[in-house]
PDB file of C-alpha atoms in Angstrom:
ATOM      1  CA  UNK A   1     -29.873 -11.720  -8.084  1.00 55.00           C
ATOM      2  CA  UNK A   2     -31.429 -13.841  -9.985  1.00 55.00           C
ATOM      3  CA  UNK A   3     -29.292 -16.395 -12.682  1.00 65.00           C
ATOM      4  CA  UNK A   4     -29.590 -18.698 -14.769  1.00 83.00           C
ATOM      5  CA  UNK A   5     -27.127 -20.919 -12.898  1.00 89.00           C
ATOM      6  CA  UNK A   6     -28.515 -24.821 -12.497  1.00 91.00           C
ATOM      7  CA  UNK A   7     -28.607 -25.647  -8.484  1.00 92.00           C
ATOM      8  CA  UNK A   8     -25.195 -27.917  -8.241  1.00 88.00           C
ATOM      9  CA  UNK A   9     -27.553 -30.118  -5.859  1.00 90.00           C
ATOM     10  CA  UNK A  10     -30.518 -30.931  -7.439  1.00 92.00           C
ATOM     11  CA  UNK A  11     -29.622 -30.081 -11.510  1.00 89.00           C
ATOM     12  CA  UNK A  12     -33.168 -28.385 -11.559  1.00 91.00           C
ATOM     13  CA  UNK A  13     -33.834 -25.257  -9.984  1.00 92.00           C
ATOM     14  CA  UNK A  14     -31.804 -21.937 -10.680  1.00 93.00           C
ATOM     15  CA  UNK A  15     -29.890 -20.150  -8.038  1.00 93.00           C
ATOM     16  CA  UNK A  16     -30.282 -16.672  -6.818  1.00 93.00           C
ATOM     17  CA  UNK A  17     -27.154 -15.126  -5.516  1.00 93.00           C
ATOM     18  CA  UNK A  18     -27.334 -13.148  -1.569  1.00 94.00           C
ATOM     19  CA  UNK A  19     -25.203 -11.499   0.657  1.00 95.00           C
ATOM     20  CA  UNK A  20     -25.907 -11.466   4.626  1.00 95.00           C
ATOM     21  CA  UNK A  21     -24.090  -9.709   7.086  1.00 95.00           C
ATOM     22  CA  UNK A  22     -22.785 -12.536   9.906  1.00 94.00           C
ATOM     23  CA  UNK A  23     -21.144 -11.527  13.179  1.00 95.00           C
ATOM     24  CA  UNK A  24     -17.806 -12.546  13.322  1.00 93.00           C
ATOM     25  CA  UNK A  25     -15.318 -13.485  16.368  1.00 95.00           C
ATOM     26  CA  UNK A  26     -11.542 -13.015  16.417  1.00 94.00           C
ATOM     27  CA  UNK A  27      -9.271 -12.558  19.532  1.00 95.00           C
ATOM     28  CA  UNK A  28     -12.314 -10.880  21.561  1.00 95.00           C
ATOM     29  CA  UNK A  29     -13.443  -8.993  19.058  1.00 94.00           C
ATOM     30  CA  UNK A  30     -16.582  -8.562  17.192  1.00 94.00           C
ATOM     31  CA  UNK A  31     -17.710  -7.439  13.885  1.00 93.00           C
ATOM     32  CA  UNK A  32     -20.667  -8.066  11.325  1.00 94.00           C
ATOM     33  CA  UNK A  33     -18.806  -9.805   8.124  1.00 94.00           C
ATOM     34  CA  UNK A  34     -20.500 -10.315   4.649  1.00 94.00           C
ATOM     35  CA  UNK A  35     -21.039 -13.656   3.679  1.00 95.00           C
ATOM     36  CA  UNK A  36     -22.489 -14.457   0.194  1.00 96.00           C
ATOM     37  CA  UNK A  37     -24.017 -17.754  -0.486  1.00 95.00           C
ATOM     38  CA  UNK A  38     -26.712 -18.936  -2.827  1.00 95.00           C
ATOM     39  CA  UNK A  39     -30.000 -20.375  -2.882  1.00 95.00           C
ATOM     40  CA  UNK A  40     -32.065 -22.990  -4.972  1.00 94.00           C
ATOM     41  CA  UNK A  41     -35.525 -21.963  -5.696  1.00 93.00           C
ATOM     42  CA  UNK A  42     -36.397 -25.983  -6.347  1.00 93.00           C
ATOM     43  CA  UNK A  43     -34.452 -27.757  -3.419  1.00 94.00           C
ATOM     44  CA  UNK A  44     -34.567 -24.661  -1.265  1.00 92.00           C
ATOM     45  CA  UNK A  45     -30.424 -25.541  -0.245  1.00 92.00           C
ATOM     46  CA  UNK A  46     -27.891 -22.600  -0.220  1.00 93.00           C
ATOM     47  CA  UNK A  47     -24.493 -23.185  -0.366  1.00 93.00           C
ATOM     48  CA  UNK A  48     -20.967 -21.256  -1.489  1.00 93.00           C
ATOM     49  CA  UNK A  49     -19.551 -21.743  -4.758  1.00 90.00           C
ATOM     50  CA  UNK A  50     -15.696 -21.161  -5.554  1.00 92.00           C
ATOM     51  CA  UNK A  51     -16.630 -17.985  -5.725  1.00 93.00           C
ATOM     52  CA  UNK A  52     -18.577 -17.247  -2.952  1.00 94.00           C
ATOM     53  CA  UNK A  53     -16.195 -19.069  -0.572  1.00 94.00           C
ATOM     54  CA  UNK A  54     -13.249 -16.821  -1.765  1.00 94.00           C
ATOM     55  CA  UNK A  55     -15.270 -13.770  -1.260  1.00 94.00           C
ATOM     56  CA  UNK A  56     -16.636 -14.887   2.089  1.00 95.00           C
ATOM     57  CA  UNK A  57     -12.217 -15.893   3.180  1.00 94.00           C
ATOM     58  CA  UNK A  58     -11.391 -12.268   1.840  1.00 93.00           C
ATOM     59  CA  UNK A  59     -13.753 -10.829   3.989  1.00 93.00           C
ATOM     60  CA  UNK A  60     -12.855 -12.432   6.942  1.00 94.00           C
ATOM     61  CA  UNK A  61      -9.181 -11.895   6.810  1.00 92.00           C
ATOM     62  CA  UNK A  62      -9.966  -8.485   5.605  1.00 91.00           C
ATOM     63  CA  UNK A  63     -11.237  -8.535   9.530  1.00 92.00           C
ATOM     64  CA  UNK A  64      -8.488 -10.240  10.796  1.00 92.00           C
ATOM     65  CA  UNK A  65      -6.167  -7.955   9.678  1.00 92.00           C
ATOM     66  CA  UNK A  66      -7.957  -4.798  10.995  1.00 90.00           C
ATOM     67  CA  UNK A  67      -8.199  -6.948  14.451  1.00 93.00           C
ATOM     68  CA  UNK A  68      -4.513  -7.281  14.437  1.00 93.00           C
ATOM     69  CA  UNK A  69      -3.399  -4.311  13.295  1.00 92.00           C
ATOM     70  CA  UNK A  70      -2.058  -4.669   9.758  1.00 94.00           C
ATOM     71  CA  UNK A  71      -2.486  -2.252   6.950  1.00 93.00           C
ATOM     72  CA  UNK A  72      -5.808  -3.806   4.711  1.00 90.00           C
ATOM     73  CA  UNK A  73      -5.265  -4.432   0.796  1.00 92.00           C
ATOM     74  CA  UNK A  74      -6.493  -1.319  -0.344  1.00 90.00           C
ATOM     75  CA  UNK A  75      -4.075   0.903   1.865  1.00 92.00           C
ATOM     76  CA  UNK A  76      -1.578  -1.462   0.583  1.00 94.00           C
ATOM     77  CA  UNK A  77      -2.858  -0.602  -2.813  1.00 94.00           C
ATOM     78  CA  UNK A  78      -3.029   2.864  -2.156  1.00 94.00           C
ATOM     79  CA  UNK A  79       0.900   3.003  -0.775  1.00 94.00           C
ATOM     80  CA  UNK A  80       1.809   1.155  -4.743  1.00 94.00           C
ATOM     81  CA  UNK A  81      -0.054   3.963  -6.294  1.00 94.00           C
ATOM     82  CA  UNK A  82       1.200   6.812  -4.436  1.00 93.00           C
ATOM     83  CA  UNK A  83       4.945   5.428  -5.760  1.00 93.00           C
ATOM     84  CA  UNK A  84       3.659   4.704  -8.800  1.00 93.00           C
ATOM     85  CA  UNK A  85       5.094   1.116  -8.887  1.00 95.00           C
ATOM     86  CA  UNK A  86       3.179  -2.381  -9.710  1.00 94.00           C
ATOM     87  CA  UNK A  87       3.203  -5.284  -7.669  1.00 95.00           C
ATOM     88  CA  UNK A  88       5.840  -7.060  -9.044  1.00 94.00           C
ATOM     89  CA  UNK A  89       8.019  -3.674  -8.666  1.00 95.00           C
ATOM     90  CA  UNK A  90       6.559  -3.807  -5.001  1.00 95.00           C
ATOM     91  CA  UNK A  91       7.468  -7.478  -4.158  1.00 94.00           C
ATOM     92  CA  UNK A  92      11.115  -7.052  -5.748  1.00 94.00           C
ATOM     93  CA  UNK A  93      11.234  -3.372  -3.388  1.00 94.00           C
ATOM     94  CA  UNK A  94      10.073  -4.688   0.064  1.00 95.00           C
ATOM     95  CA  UNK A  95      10.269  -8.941  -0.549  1.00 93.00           C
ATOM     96  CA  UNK A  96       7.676 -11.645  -0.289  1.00 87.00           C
ATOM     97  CA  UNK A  97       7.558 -13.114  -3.212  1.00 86.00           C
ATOM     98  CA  UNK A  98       6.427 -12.791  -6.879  1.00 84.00           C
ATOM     99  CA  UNK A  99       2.882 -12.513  -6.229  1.00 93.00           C
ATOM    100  CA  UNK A 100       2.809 -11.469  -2.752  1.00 94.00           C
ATOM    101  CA  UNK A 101       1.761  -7.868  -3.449  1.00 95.00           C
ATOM    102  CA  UNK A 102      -1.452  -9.522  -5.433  1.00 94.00           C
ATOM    103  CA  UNK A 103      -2.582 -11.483  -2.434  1.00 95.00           C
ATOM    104  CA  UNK A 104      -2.032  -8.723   0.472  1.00 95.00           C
ATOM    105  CA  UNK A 105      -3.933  -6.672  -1.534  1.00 94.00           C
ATOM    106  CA  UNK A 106      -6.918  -8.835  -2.315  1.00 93.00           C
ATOM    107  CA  UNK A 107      -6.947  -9.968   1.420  1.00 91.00           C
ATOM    108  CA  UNK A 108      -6.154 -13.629   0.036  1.00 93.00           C
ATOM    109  CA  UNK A 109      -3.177 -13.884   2.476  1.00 93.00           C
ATOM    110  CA  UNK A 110      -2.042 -11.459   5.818  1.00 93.00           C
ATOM    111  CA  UNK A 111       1.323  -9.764   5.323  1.00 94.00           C
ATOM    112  CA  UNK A 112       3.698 -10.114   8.408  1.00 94.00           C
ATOM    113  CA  UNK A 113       4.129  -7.460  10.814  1.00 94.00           C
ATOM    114  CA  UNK A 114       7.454  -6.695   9.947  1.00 95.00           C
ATOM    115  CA  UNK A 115       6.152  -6.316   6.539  1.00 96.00           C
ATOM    116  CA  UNK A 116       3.911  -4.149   7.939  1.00 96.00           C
ATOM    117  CA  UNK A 117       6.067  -2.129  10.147  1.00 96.00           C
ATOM    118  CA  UNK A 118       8.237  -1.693   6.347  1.00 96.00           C
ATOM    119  CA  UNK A 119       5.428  -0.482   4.646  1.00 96.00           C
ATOM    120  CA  UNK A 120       4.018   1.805   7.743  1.00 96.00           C
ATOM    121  CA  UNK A 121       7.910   3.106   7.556  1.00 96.00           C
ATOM    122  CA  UNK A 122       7.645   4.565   3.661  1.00 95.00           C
ATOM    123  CA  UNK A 123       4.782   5.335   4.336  1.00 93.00           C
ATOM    124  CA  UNK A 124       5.422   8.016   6.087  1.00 93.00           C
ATOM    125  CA  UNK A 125       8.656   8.248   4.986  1.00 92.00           C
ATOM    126  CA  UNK A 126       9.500   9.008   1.151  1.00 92.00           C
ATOM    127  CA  UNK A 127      13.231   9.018   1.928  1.00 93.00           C
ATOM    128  CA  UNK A 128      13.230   5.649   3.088  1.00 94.00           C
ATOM    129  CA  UNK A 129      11.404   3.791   0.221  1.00 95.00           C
ATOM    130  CA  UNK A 130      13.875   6.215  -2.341  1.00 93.00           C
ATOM    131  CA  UNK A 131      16.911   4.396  -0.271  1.00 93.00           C
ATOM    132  CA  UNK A 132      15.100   1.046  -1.074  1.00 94.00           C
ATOM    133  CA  UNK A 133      14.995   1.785  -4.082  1.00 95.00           C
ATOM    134  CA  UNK A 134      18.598   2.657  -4.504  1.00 94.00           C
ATOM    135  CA  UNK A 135      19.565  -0.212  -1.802  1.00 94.00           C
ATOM    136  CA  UNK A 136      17.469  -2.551  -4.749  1.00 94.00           C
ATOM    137  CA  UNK A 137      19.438  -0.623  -7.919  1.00 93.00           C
ATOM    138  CA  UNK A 138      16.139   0.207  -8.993  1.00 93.00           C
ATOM    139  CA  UNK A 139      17.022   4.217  -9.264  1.00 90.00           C
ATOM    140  CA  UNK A 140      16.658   3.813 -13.568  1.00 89.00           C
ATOM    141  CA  UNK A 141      13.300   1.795 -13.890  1.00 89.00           C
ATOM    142  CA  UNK A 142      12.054   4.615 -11.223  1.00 88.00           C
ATOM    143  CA  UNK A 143      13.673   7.695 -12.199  1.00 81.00           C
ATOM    144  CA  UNK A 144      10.336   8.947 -13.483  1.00 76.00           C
ATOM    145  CA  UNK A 145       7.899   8.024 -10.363  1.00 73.00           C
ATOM    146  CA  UNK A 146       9.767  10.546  -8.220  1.00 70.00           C
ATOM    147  CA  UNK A 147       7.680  13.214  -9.170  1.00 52.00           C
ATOM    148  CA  UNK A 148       4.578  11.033  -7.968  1.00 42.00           C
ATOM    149  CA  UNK A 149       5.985  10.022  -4.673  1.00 42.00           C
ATOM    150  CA  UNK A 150       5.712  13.963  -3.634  1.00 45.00           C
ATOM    151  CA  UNK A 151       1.931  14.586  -2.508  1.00 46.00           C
ATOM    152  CA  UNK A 152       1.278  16.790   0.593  1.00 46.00           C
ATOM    153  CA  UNK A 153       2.353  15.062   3.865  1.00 44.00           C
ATOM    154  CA  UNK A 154       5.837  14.368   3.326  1.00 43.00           C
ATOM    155  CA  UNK A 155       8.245  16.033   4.480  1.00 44.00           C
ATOM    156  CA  UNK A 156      12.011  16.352   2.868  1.00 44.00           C
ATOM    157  CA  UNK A 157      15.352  16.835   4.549  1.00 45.00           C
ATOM    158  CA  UNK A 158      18.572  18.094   2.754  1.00 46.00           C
ATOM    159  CA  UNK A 159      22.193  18.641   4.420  1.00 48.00           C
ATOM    160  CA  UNK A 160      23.700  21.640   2.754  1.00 48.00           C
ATOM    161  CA  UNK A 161      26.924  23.098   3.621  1.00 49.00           C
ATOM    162  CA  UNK A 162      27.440  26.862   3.391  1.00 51.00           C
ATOM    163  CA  UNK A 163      31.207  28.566   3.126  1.00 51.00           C
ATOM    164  CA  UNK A 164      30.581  32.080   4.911  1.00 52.00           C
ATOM    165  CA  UNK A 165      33.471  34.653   4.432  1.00 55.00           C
ATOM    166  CA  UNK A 166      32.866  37.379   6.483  1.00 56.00           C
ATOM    167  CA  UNK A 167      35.359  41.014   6.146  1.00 58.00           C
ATOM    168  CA  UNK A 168      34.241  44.159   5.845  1.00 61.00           C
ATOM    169  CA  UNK A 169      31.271  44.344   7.865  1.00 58.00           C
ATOM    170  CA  UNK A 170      29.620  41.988   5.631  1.00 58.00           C
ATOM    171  CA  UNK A 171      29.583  38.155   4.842  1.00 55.00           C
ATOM    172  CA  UNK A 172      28.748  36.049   1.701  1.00 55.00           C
ATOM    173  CA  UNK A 173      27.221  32.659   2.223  1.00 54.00           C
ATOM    174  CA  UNK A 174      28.119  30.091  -0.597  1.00 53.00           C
ATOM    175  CA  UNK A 175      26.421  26.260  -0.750  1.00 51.00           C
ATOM    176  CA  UNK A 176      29.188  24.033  -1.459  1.00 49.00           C
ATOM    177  CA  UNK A 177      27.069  20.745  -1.268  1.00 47.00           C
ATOM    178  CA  UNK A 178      24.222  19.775  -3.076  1.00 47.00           C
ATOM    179  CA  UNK A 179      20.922  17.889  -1.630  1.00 48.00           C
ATOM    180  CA  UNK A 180      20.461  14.292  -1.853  1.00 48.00           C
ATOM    181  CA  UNK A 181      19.547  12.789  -5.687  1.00 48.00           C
ATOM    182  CA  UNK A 182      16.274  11.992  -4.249  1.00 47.00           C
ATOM    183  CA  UNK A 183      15.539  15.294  -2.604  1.00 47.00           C
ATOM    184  CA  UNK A 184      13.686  18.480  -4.818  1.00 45.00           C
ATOM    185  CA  UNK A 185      15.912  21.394  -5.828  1.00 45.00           C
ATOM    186  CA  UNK A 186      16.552  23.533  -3.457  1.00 45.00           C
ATOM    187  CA  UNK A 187      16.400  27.381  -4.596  1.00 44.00           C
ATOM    188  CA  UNK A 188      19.875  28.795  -5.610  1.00 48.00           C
ATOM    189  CA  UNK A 189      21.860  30.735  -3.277  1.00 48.00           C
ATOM    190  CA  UNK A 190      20.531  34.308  -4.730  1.00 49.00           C
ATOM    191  CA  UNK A 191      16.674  33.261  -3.305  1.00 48.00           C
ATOM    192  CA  UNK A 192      18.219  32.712  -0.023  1.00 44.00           C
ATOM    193  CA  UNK A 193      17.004  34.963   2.474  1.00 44.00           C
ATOM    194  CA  UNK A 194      18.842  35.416   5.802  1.00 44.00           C
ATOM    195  CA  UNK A 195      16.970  36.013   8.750  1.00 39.00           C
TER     196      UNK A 195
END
């Protein structure tokens, strides 16, 4: 793409923006990385500006990360928005800092594995992160995402305890405990159906 950006080299020609796809090397493995850069059409030199090089460090570690495992920024992303919670919410949830949230997800920095083993954990879990967010007194400022944090794929628990009286050839069941605050209503005792 064409700009009208003076070449940082020779102060004359204009630079034209590219992106090349450059194999890449990390702990035996291989992969074709983008690399931007640009070129001079005076001096004919190409180089990375700030914001090429940041680009071109994302990328890599974007790499890096799927080399070694970890979760990338946008699943990272993608776990914030099925919670409904920002960054800074996520950071004061599950630690690393103010702004660590920002830079996981933007592939500026790797997350540690047992950062990743947390997140992996609510993940799949939705009771877990609602203990976090009790274990963080968090339970106001969230109240509200609950009803987010249910799509398809989770699965609930609840420990009820039923009182069954039994005389006369028949018994009558009767919860006495209720589900935990995190868990959905559970239908009353008259939808019950005994099997």
């Amino acid at each position: 793409m064409d700009t009208n950006e003076l070449c940082s080299i020779c102060g004359e020609g204009h630079v034209t923006t590219h992106v090349d796809q450059v194999e890449s090397e990390y702990k035996g493995n291989t992969a074709l990385v983008s690399m931007h850069y640009k070129t001079c059409n005076v001096c004919g030199s190409d180089f990375a500006g700030a914001d090429e090089s940041r680009l071109n460090k994302r990328a890599v570690l974007a790499f890096r990360k799927a080399v070694d495992g970890l979760l990338t920024g946008a699943e990272i992303c993608a776990l914030r928005d099925r919670y409904g919670i920002n960054q800074k919410q996520a950071s004061r949830l599950f630690g690393g800092g103010p702004v660590a949230f920002s830079k996981y997800e933007n592939d500026d920095v790797a997350h540690s594995e047992s950062m990743d083993k947390l997140l992996r954990l609510v993940l799949k879990n939705e009771f877990a992160f609602w203990s976090l967010v009790e274990q963080e007194g968090m339970q106001a400022e969230l109240a509200s995402k609950r009803v987010l944090a249910t799509p398809g794929g989770f699965k609930t628990a609840a420990t009820n305890v039923f009182v069954v009286q039994f005389g006369g050839g028949s018994f009558t069941p009767t919860r006495i405990a209720a589900p935990h605050p995190y868990q959905p209503p559970i239908r009353s005792d008259a939808e019950l159906q005994w099997k």
